Amino acid sequence: MSPFPSAADSCLEAQGPREALARRFAQVRAHSLALAEPLSAEDQCIQSMPDASPTKWHLAHSSWFFEAVVLCAHVPDYRPFDERFFYLFNSYYEALGPRHPRPLRGLLTRPPLAQVLAYRAHVDAAVQSFITRGGESMWQQALPLLMLGLQHEQQHQELMLTDILHALSCNPMLPAYAQPAQASALRLAPTAVPPLRWLAGPAGTVQIGHGGGGFAFDNETPRHSVLLSPYCMADRLVSCGEYLQFIEDGGYRRPELWLSDGWAAVQANGWSRPLYWLAPDDVRAPARHWQVFGLQGVRALDASVPVSQVSFYEAAAYAEWAGARLPTEFEWEAACAVPGIAQMTGHLWQWTRSSYDPYPGFRPLAGAVGEYNGKFMVGQLVLRGSSCATPAGHARPSYRNFFPPGARWQFSGIRLAKDA
């Protein structure tokens, strides 16, 4: 994901007051701590699966990014908080040295949470000092990396929520992350679902990718032309009530609905419902009706709410059952401009039928930040939109999220498409 906004935005930021960036930096960093505040030290250390990370690790890693990519490279007299942290909190940057194995992050009981928070304070002070007093030449070089660091931390804010939700779901008590008043800020309130309508999407030659005017990651570029055959897009996401009909019609027992790898996943993992659904009389929270576990704890299933925490395999099987298909990422992006289309952002990430590949002419950036995106462009599927946990400013038509097809712990849902 590229650290570079458009040239116009870079010029604007470089010529504007540094105080604006200092305020933005403080706001983003404070929000990470606010997201962690409801959690105990024990909560923040656990890792429930290899694909998730402990909250404490997220807090440390986002600080490591500013330290390793900005401070060490652009502040000659900077003194690291603890040299060992370069090994502990590197994620996947080969150019920046070896790292602690990802599946073992939950074993890092040391350093304790208090020391991680001290680490954040140390990095905060150093970055703020650099923003305020750094030389102009170094400031110009570091500005795009500072902006990337803020976007990077916001991505980890979303992961903090999705990862802790998975961890709490593994606790037999099914504890809530947040009380309803806190969770309401995450835009989790249900809305009434209207009847599904099919809307004609833009066909022919369309422009895809970021067109400039604001921050964009490199996987959103370069902007290019794509030829789309006539298609229709569902005006909203698939609801829990509709997905329940799929379950009751034997959806998880009918191999003809599933891709081969998806059916193998169903059999191997015993899937019979979305990840956080609780069947009637589940021993963890007995009730005579279906329930769903979320950031607010256990609640009765709301048939009008979009179905969430489904894999690509489940989304594709539902689409087959419904006599439709999943959209390509290009159809999805083009359809953002269609009048009457709803729930494109701010609800759930939406699986597409597109593999995560580079756009024509894509080239990774030089240096360590070139590892942000390009090397992951294999074996993954693209999701579009944004979710209830996505920070403001990350929801734009060109944004490309990506996960393996079996991933279920994200706030991911289903939008249908079909040929016209």
Short mmCIF file of C-alpha atoms in Angstrom, two decimals:
data_model
loop_
_atom_site.label_atom_id
_atom_site.label_comp_id
_atom_site.label_asym_id
_atom_site.label_seq_id
_atom_site.Cartn_x
_atom_site.Cartn_y
_atom_site.Cartn_z
CA MET A 1 0.00 0.00 0.00
CA SER A 2 1.66 3.14 -1.19
CA PRO A 3 2.64 5.88 1.24
CA PHE A 4 2.24 8.48 -1.44
CA PRO A 5 -0.89 10.58 -1.97
CA SER A 6 -1.29 12.55 -5.13
CA ALA A 7 1.36 15.12 -5.96
CA ALA A 8 -1.10 17.91 -5.26
CA ASP A 9 -1.85 16.53 -1.82
CA SER A 10 1.85 16.16 -1.03
CA CYS A 11 2.44 19.76 -1.99
CA LEU A 12 -0.52 20.92 0.07
CA GLU A 13 0.66 19.01 3.15
CA ALA A 14 4.26 20.19 2.75
CA GLN A 15 3.24 23.84 2.48
CA GLY A 16 0.58 23.74 5.18
CA PRO A 17 1.11 24.09 8.92
CA ARG A 18 2.86 21.22 10.63
CA GLU A 19 0.50 21.72 13.52
CA ALA A 20 -2.29 20.13 11.48
CA LEU A 21 -0.33 16.92 11.06
CA ALA A 22 0.68 16.99 14.73
CA ARG A 23 -3.00 17.18 15.73
CA ARG A 24 -3.91 14.39 13.34
CA PHE A 25 -1.10 12.21 14.66
CA ALA A 26 -2.25 12.75 18.24
CA GLN A 27 -5.86 11.95 17.36
CA VAL A 28 -5.07 8.68 15.59
CA ARG A 29 -2.69 7.51 18.30
CA ALA A 30 -5.17 8.36 21.05
CA HIS A 31 -7.94 6.45 19.30
CA SER A 32 -5.90 3.26 19.36
CA LEU A 33 -5.61 3.56 23.12
CA ALA A 34 -9.33 4.30 23.40
CA LEU A 35 -10.13 1.08 21.51
CA ALA A 36 -7.93 -0.88 23.91
CA GLU A 37 -9.33 0.79 27.03
CA PRO A 38 -12.24 -1.66 27.61
CA LEU A 39 -9.77 -4.58 27.65
CA SER A 40 -7.80 -5.96 30.57
CA ALA A 41 -4.08 -6.66 30.36
CA GLU A 42 -4.99 -10.35 30.04
CA ASP A 43 -7.37 -9.58 27.15
CA GLN A 44 -4.67 -7.65 25.36
CA CYS A 45 -2.11 -10.47 25.45
CA ILE A 46 -4.12 -13.35 23.98
CA GLN A 47 -3.88 -14.61 20.41
CA SER A 48 -6.78 -16.86 19.46
CA MET A 49 -5.46 -18.05 16.09
CA PRO A 50 -2.40 -17.51 13.87
CA ASP A 51 -4.24 -15.05 11.62
CA ALA A 52 -5.07 -12.75 14.54
CA SER A 53 -2.75 -10.74 16.76
CA PRO A 54 -2.99 -9.64 20.40
CA THR A 55 -4.18 -6.10 21.07
CA LYS A 56 -0.89 -5.39 22.86
CA TRP A 57 1.02 -6.45 19.75
CA HIS A 58 -1.07 -4.12 17.55
CA LEU A 59 -0.31 -1.22 19.90
CA ALA A 60 3.40 -2.00 19.79
CA HIS A 61 3.64 -2.78 16.08
CA SER A 62 2.01 0.48 15.00
CA SER A 63 4.62 2.26 17.15
CA TRP A 64 7.39 0.10 15.65
CA PHE A 65 6.34 1.29 12.19
CA PHE A 66 6.87 4.95 13.07
CA GLU A 67 10.13 4.11 14.84
CA ALA A 68 11.63 1.85 12.16
CA VAL A 69 10.36 3.56 9.01
CA VAL A 70 10.32 7.24 10.04
CA LEU A 71 12.42 7.98 13.11
CA CYS A 72 15.42 5.71 12.54
CA ALA A 73 15.66 6.77 8.89
CA HIS A 74 15.08 10.51 9.24
CA VAL A 75 16.15 11.60 12.74
CA PRO A 76 19.94 11.28 13.04
CA ASP A 77 20.07 11.53 16.84
CA TYR A 78 17.04 9.31 17.51
CA ARG A 79 17.59 6.70 20.23
CA PRO A 80 15.36 3.59 20.06
CA PHE A 81 13.26 2.76 23.08
CA ASP A 82 14.51 -0.84 23.16
CA GLU A 83 16.58 -2.43 20.39
CA ARG A 84 14.90 -5.81 21.05
CA PHE A 85 11.56 -4.38 19.94
CA PHE A 86 12.76 -4.27 16.32
CA TYR A 87 12.65 -8.08 16.38
CA LEU A 88 9.52 -8.46 18.51
CA PHE A 89 7.22 -6.12 16.62
CA ASN A 90 8.25 -6.30 12.97
CA SER A 91 5.40 -7.88 11.02
CA TYR A 92 6.62 -9.00 7.60
CA TYR A 93 9.24 -6.51 6.44
CA GLU A 94 12.18 -8.60 5.27
CA ALA A 95 14.20 -5.47 4.48
CA LEU A 96 13.99 -4.39 8.12
CA GLY A 97 15.33 -7.56 9.64
CA PRO A 98 14.18 -10.81 11.26
CA ARG A 99 11.03 -11.04 13.35
CA HIS A 100 9.23 -13.04 16.01
CA PRO A 101 7.02 -15.72 14.35
CA ARG A 102 3.51 -14.47 13.72
CA PRO A 103 1.70 -17.53 15.18
CA LEU A 104 3.59 -17.05 18.46
CA ARG A 105 2.72 -13.42 19.19
CA GLY A 106 0.40 -14.51 21.98
CA LEU A 107 3.40 -15.85 23.91
CA LEU A 108 4.82 -12.36 24.37
CA THR A 109 3.75 -11.86 27.98
CA ARG A 110 6.90 -9.77 28.23
CA PRO A 111 7.22 -6.87 27.67
CA PRO A 112 4.21 -6.17 29.87
CA LEU A 113 1.42 -3.88 28.76
CA ALA A 114 2.77 -0.99 30.84
CA GLN A 115 6.07 -1.13 28.96
CA VAL A 116 4.29 -1.23 25.59
CA LEU A 117 2.38 1.89 26.60
CA ALA A 118 5.66 3.53 27.63
CA TYR A 119 7.03 2.57 24.21
CA ARG A 120 4.10 4.30 22.54
CA ALA A 121 4.66 7.43 24.63
CA HIS A 122 8.36 7.44 23.69
CA VAL A 123 7.58 7.15 19.98
CA ASP A 124 4.80 9.74 20.22
CA ALA A 125 7.14 12.29 21.78
CA ALA A 126 9.84 11.66 19.18
CA VAL A 127 7.45 11.90 16.23
CA GLN A 128 5.83 15.06 17.56
CA SER A 129 9.27 16.60 18.06
CA PHE A 130 10.23 15.71 14.50
CA ILE A 131 6.99 17.13 13.10
CA THR A 132 7.56 20.36 14.96
CA ARG A 133 11.32 20.83 14.61
CA GLY A 134 12.60 18.50 11.88
CA GLY A 135 14.66 20.06 9.12
CA GLU A 136 12.80 20.93 5.94
CA SER A 137 14.66 18.46 3.73
CA MET A 138 14.05 15.55 6.11
CA TRP A 139 10.46 16.71 6.60
CA GLN A 140 9.80 16.57 2.87
CA GLN A 141 11.22 13.04 2.69
CA ALA A 142 9.39 11.77 5.76
CA LEU A 143 5.99 13.37 5.18
CA PRO A 144 4.62 10.61 2.89
CA LEU A 145 5.83 7.99 5.38
CA LEU A 146 4.17 9.79 8.28
CA MET A 147 0.93 9.84 6.33
CA LEU A 148 1.31 6.14 5.54
CA GLY A 149 1.99 5.47 9.22
CA LEU A 150 -1.32 7.05 10.18
CA GLN A 151 -3.21 5.05 7.56
CA HIS A 152 -1.35 1.93 8.70
CA GLU A 153 -2.31 2.50 12.33
CA GLN A 154 -5.94 2.96 11.37
CA GLN A 155 -5.86 -0.36 9.56
CA HIS A 156 -4.61 -1.92 12.78
CA GLN A 157 -7.41 -0.22 14.70
CA GLU A 158 -9.85 -2.21 12.61
CA LEU A 159 -7.82 -5.38 13.20
CA MET A 160 -7.84 -4.71 16.93
CA LEU A 161 -11.62 -5.03 16.86
CA THR A 162 -11.87 -8.02 14.56
CA ASP A 163 -9.10 -9.88 16.39
CA ILE A 164 -10.42 -9.28 19.91
CA LEU A 165 -13.91 -10.29 18.80
CA HIS A 166 -12.53 -13.64 17.67
CA ALA A 167 -10.62 -14.04 20.92
CA LEU A 168 -13.67 -13.25 23.05
CA SER A 169 -15.77 -15.67 20.99
CA CYS A 170 -13.42 -18.45 22.16
CA ASN A 171 -14.28 -17.69 25.80
CA PRO A 172 -17.21 -19.91 26.95
CA MET A 173 -18.67 -16.91 28.81
CA LEU A 174 -18.92 -14.95 25.53
CA PRO A 175 -18.02 -11.63 27.15
CA ALA A 176 -18.84 -8.39 25.37
CA TYR A 177 -16.05 -6.13 24.19
CA ALA A 178 -18.16 -3.01 24.68
CA GLN A 179 -21.39 -2.01 26.27
CA PRO A 180 -24.14 -0.83 23.90
CA ALA A 181 -23.31 2.85 24.44
CA GLN A 182 -19.70 2.23 23.40
CA ALA A 183 -20.51 -0.05 20.51
CA SER A 184 -23.02 2.40 19.06
CA ALA A 185 -20.07 4.51 17.95
CA LEU A 186 -19.05 1.58 15.73
CA ARG A 187 -22.24 1.98 13.68
CA LEU A 188 -23.64 -1.39 14.66
CA ALA A 189 -27.29 -0.34 14.96
CA PRO A 190 -29.60 -2.52 12.84
CA THR A 191 -31.70 -1.01 10.07
CA ALA A 192 -34.85 -2.22 8.37
CA VAL A 193 -34.19 -4.19 5.19
CA PRO A 194 -36.15 -3.28 2.04
CA PRO A 195 -37.00 -5.83 -0.66
CA LEU A 196 -34.00 -6.59 -2.84
CA ARG A 197 -33.92 -4.74 -6.17
CA TRP A 198 -31.66 -5.34 -9.16
CA LEU A 199 -29.94 -2.26 -10.56
CA ALA A 200 -28.22 -2.10 -13.94
CA GLY A 201 -24.52 -1.41 -13.50
CA PRO A 202 -22.36 0.67 -15.83
CA ALA A 203 -21.27 -1.44 -18.80
CA GLY A 204 -18.75 -0.96 -21.57
CA THR A 205 -15.41 0.70 -20.92
CA VAL A 206 -15.12 2.11 -17.40
CA GLN A 207 -12.27 3.65 -15.45
CA ILE A 208 -11.10 1.71 -12.39
CA GLY A 209 -8.68 2.72 -9.66
CA HIS A 210 -7.83 5.79 -7.66
CA GLY A 211 -8.09 8.97 -9.69
CA GLY A 212 -6.10 11.29 -7.44
CA GLY A 213 -7.25 13.85 -4.90
CA GLY A 214 -6.44 12.31 -1.53
CA PHE A 215 -4.49 9.44 -0.04
CA ALA A 216 -4.46 6.11 -1.84
CA PHE A 217 -2.54 2.88 -1.40
CA ASP A 218 -0.48 1.65 -4.30
CA ASN A 219 -2.75 -1.35 -4.91
CA GLU A 220 -5.47 1.14 -5.95
CA THR A 221 -3.31 2.34 -8.82
CA PRO A 222 -2.66 2.91 -11.64
CA ARG A 223 -6.07 3.98 -12.85
CA HIS A 224 -6.93 2.03 -15.98
CA SER A 225 -9.73 1.02 -18.34
CA VAL A 226 -11.78 -2.16 -17.91
CA LEU A 227 -14.42 -3.55 -20.26
CA LEU A 228 -17.58 -4.67 -18.45
CA SER A 229 -20.33 -6.79 -19.99
CA PRO A 230 -23.92 -5.83 -19.05
CA TYR A 231 -24.70 -6.82 -15.47
CA CYS A 232 -27.04 -6.06 -12.60
CA MET A 233 -26.11 -5.48 -8.96
CA ALA A 234 -28.25 -6.04 -5.89
CA ASP A 235 -29.11 -2.72 -4.31
CA ARG A 236 -28.26 -3.95 -0.79
CA LEU A 237 -26.46 -6.66 1.14
CA VAL A 238 -27.86 -10.11 1.88
CA SER A 239 -29.65 -10.10 5.24
CA CYS A 240 -29.46 -12.53 8.14
CA GLY A 241 -33.04 -13.57 7.46
CA GLU A 242 -32.23 -14.44 3.88
CA TYR A 243 -29.12 -16.34 4.90
CA LEU A 244 -31.12 -18.26 7.49
CA GLN A 245 -33.33 -19.50 4.66
CA PHE A 246 -30.21 -20.80 2.94
CA ILE A 247 -29.26 -22.68 6.13
CA GLU A 248 -32.77 -24.09 6.60
CA ASP A 249 -32.78 -25.25 2.97
CA GLY A 250 -29.75 -27.41 3.69
CA GLY A 251 -27.21 -24.99 2.25
CA TYR A 252 -24.34 -26.40 4.29
CA ARG A 253 -25.29 -29.98 3.36
CA ARG A 254 -25.54 -29.57 -0.42
CA PRO A 255 -22.20 -30.01 -2.17
CA GLU A 256 -23.65 -28.93 -5.52
CA LEU A 257 -23.78 -25.35 -4.22
CA TRP A 258 -20.14 -25.16 -3.22
CA LEU A 259 -16.81 -24.68 -4.94
CA SER A 260 -14.61 -27.73 -4.43
CA ASP A 261 -12.28 -26.01 -1.94
CA GLY A 262 -15.27 -24.52 -0.15
CA TRP A 263 -16.97 -27.89 0.27
CA ALA A 264 -13.69 -29.29 1.59
CA ALA A 265 -13.57 -26.45 4.13
CA VAL A 266 -17.16 -27.17 5.20
CA GLN A 267 -16.32 -30.81 5.75
CA ALA A 268 -12.97 -30.24 7.44
CA ASN A 269 -14.17 -27.50 9.79
CA GLY A 270 -17.74 -28.56 10.43
CA TRP A 271 -19.21 -25.28 9.20
CA SER A 272 -22.99 -25.08 9.51
CA ARG A 273 -23.59 -21.35 10.05
CA PRO A 274 -21.71 -18.02 10.00
CA LEU A 275 -18.83 -17.82 12.43
CA TYR A 276 -20.53 -16.07 15.36
CA TRP A 277 -24.06 -17.42 15.03
CA LEU A 278 -25.37 -19.41 18.00
CA ALA A 279 -27.92 -22.09 17.19
CA PRO A 280 -31.02 -22.47 19.39
CA ASP A 281 -30.11 -24.03 22.76
CA ASP A 282 -26.37 -23.46 22.34
CA VAL A 283 -24.95 -24.36 25.75
CA ARG A 284 -22.90 -21.15 25.94
CA ALA A 285 -26.03 -18.95 25.85
CA PRO A 286 -29.17 -21.10 25.89
CA ALA A 287 -32.16 -19.68 24.05
CA ARG A 288 -34.96 -21.04 21.90
CA HIS A 289 -34.03 -18.81 18.99
CA TRP A 290 -30.95 -18.06 16.89
CA GLN A 291 -28.48 -15.59 18.40
CA VAL A 292 -25.37 -13.76 17.21
CA PHE A 293 -22.24 -12.91 19.18
CA GLY A 294 -20.72 -9.52 18.44
CA LEU A 295 -18.81 -6.67 20.01
CA GLN A 296 -21.82 -5.96 22.19
CA GLY A 297 -22.07 -9.57 23.35
CA VAL A 298 -24.83 -12.05 22.61
CA ARG A 299 -27.98 -10.72 20.98
CA ALA A 300 -31.00 -12.27 19.31
CA LEU A 301 -30.52 -12.66 15.57
CA ASP A 302 -32.01 -9.68 13.75
CA ALA A 303 -33.29 -10.93 10.40
CA SER A 304 -32.99 -7.43 8.88
CA VAL A 305 -29.28 -6.97 9.60
CA PRO A 306 -26.78 -7.89 6.84
CA VAL A 307 -25.23 -11.31 7.43
CA SER A 308 -21.64 -11.01 8.58
CA GLN A 309 -18.54 -13.10 9.29
CA VAL A 310 -18.88 -15.33 6.25
CA SER A 311 -16.05 -16.60 4.07
CA PHE A 312 -15.76 -16.21 0.32
CA TYR A 313 -16.73 -19.86 0.05
CA GLU A 314 -19.98 -19.26 1.96
CA ALA A 315 -20.72 -16.12 -0.04
CA ALA A 316 -20.23 -17.98 -3.31
CA ALA A 317 -22.40 -20.90 -2.15
CA TYR A 318 -25.19 -18.55 -1.10
CA ALA A 319 -25.01 -16.77 -4.46
CA GLU A 320 -25.32 -20.12 -6.27
CA TRP A 321 -28.31 -21.03 -4.09
CA ALA A 322 -29.91 -17.65 -4.83
CA GLY A 323 -29.50 -18.04 -8.60
CA ALA A 324 -26.97 -15.23 -8.77
CA ARG A 325 -23.20 -14.73 -8.46
CA LEU A 326 -20.72 -12.49 -6.70
CA PRO A 327 -19.68 -9.30 -8.49
CA THR A 328 -16.19 -8.72 -9.80
CA GLU A 329 -14.30 -5.97 -8.03
CA PHE A 330 -14.58 -3.85 -11.18
CA GLU A 331 -18.36 -4.25 -11.35
CA TRP A 332 -18.53 -3.33 -7.66
CA GLU A 333 -16.45 -0.18 -8.08
CA ALA A 334 -18.38 0.95 -11.15
CA ALA A 335 -21.71 0.32 -9.40
CA CYS A 336 -20.86 2.76 -6.63
CA ALA A 337 -22.14 5.52 -8.89
CA VAL A 338 -25.50 3.84 -9.59
CA PRO A 339 -28.46 5.81 -8.16
CA GLY A 340 -30.33 3.91 -5.47
CA ILE A 341 -27.57 1.51 -4.49
CA ALA A 342 -27.15 1.19 -0.72
CA GLN A 343 -24.85 -0.29 1.94
CA MET A 344 -21.74 0.01 -0.21
CA THR A 345 -19.65 1.34 2.69
CA GLY A 346 -19.84 1.49 6.48
CA HIS A 347 -21.59 -1.85 6.95
CA LEU A 348 -19.56 -4.86 5.82
CA TRP A 349 -16.67 -5.68 3.57
CA GLN A 350 -18.10 -7.37 0.50
CA TRP A 351 -16.56 -10.40 -1.18
CA THR A 352 -15.95 -10.16 -4.90
CA ARG A 353 -15.16 -12.83 -7.48
CA SER A 354 -11.81 -11.17 -8.27
CA SER A 355 -8.45 -12.51 -7.30
CA TYR A 356 -6.10 -10.02 -5.69
CA ASP A 357 -3.83 -9.20 -8.61
CA PRO A 358 -1.79 -6.14 -9.59
CA TYR A 359 -3.36 -3.60 -11.90
CA PRO A 360 -1.71 -3.17 -15.33
CA GLY A 361 1.47 -1.17 -14.83
CA PHE A 362 1.64 -1.71 -11.07
CA ARG A 363 5.11 -1.52 -9.57
CA PRO A 364 5.95 -1.88 -5.86
CA LEU A 365 7.70 1.09 -4.32
CA ALA A 366 11.39 1.04 -3.61
CA GLY A 367 12.61 0.29 -0.12
CA ALA A 368 10.92 -1.39 2.81
CA VAL A 369 7.50 0.13 2.15
CA GLY A 370 7.46 -1.71 -1.17
CA GLU A 371 6.65 -4.80 0.90
CA TYR A 372 3.39 -3.28 2.12
CA ASN A 373 1.30 -4.74 -0.67
CA GLY A 374 2.79 -6.25 -3.78
CA LYS A 375 4.13 -9.46 -2.31
CA PHE A 376 0.65 -10.47 -1.11
CA MET A 377 -0.85 -10.44 -4.60
CA VAL A 378 -1.36 -14.19 -4.85
CA GLY A 379 -3.92 -16.66 -3.48
CA GLN A 380 -6.27 -14.02 -2.07
CA LEU A 381 -9.68 -12.57 -2.98
CA VAL A 382 -10.62 -8.90 -3.10
CA LEU A 383 -13.22 -7.39 -0.80
CA ARG A 384 -14.66 -3.94 -1.45
CA GLY A 385 -16.41 -1.28 0.60
CA SER A 386 -15.73 -1.01 4.33
CA SER A 387 -17.23 -2.30 7.56
CA CYS A 388 -18.71 -1.04 10.78
CA ALA A 389 -15.19 -1.28 12.25
CA THR A 390 -13.41 0.59 9.46
CA PRO A 391 -12.01 4.00 10.45
CA ALA A 392 -13.45 7.07 8.78
CA GLY A 393 -11.59 8.03 5.62
CA HIS A 394 -10.84 4.46 4.56
CA ALA A 395 -14.14 3.96 2.74
CA ARG A 396 -13.68 4.92 -0.90
CA PRO A 397 -14.76 3.17 -4.12
CA SER A 398 -11.18 2.28 -5.13
CA TYR A 399 -10.09 0.74 -1.79
CA ARG A 400 -9.03 -2.91 -2.19
CA ASN A 401 -9.10 -5.14 0.88
CA PHE A 402 -7.96 -8.74 0.53
CA PHE A 403 -8.10 -12.01 2.45
CA PRO A 404 -7.80 -15.74 1.76
CA PRO A 405 -11.11 -17.29 0.63
CA GLY A 406 -11.59 -19.19 3.88
CA ALA A 407 -11.29 -16.14 6.17
CA ARG A 408 -14.39 -15.70 8.33
CA TRP A 409 -13.41 -13.49 11.28
CA GLN A 410 -13.63 -10.19 9.42
CA PHE A 411 -16.81 -8.12 9.16
CA SER A 412 -17.44 -9.54 5.69
CA GLY A 413 -20.78 -9.97 3.95
CA ILE A 414 -22.47 -10.70 0.63
CA ARG A 415 -23.67 -8.58 -2.26
CA LEU A 416 -25.15 -10.37 -5.24
CA ALA A 417 -24.75 -9.71 -8.93
CA LYS A 418 -25.94 -11.35 -12.12
CA ASP A 419 -25.52 -11.06 -15.83
CA ALA A 420 -28.00 -8.76 -17.52
#
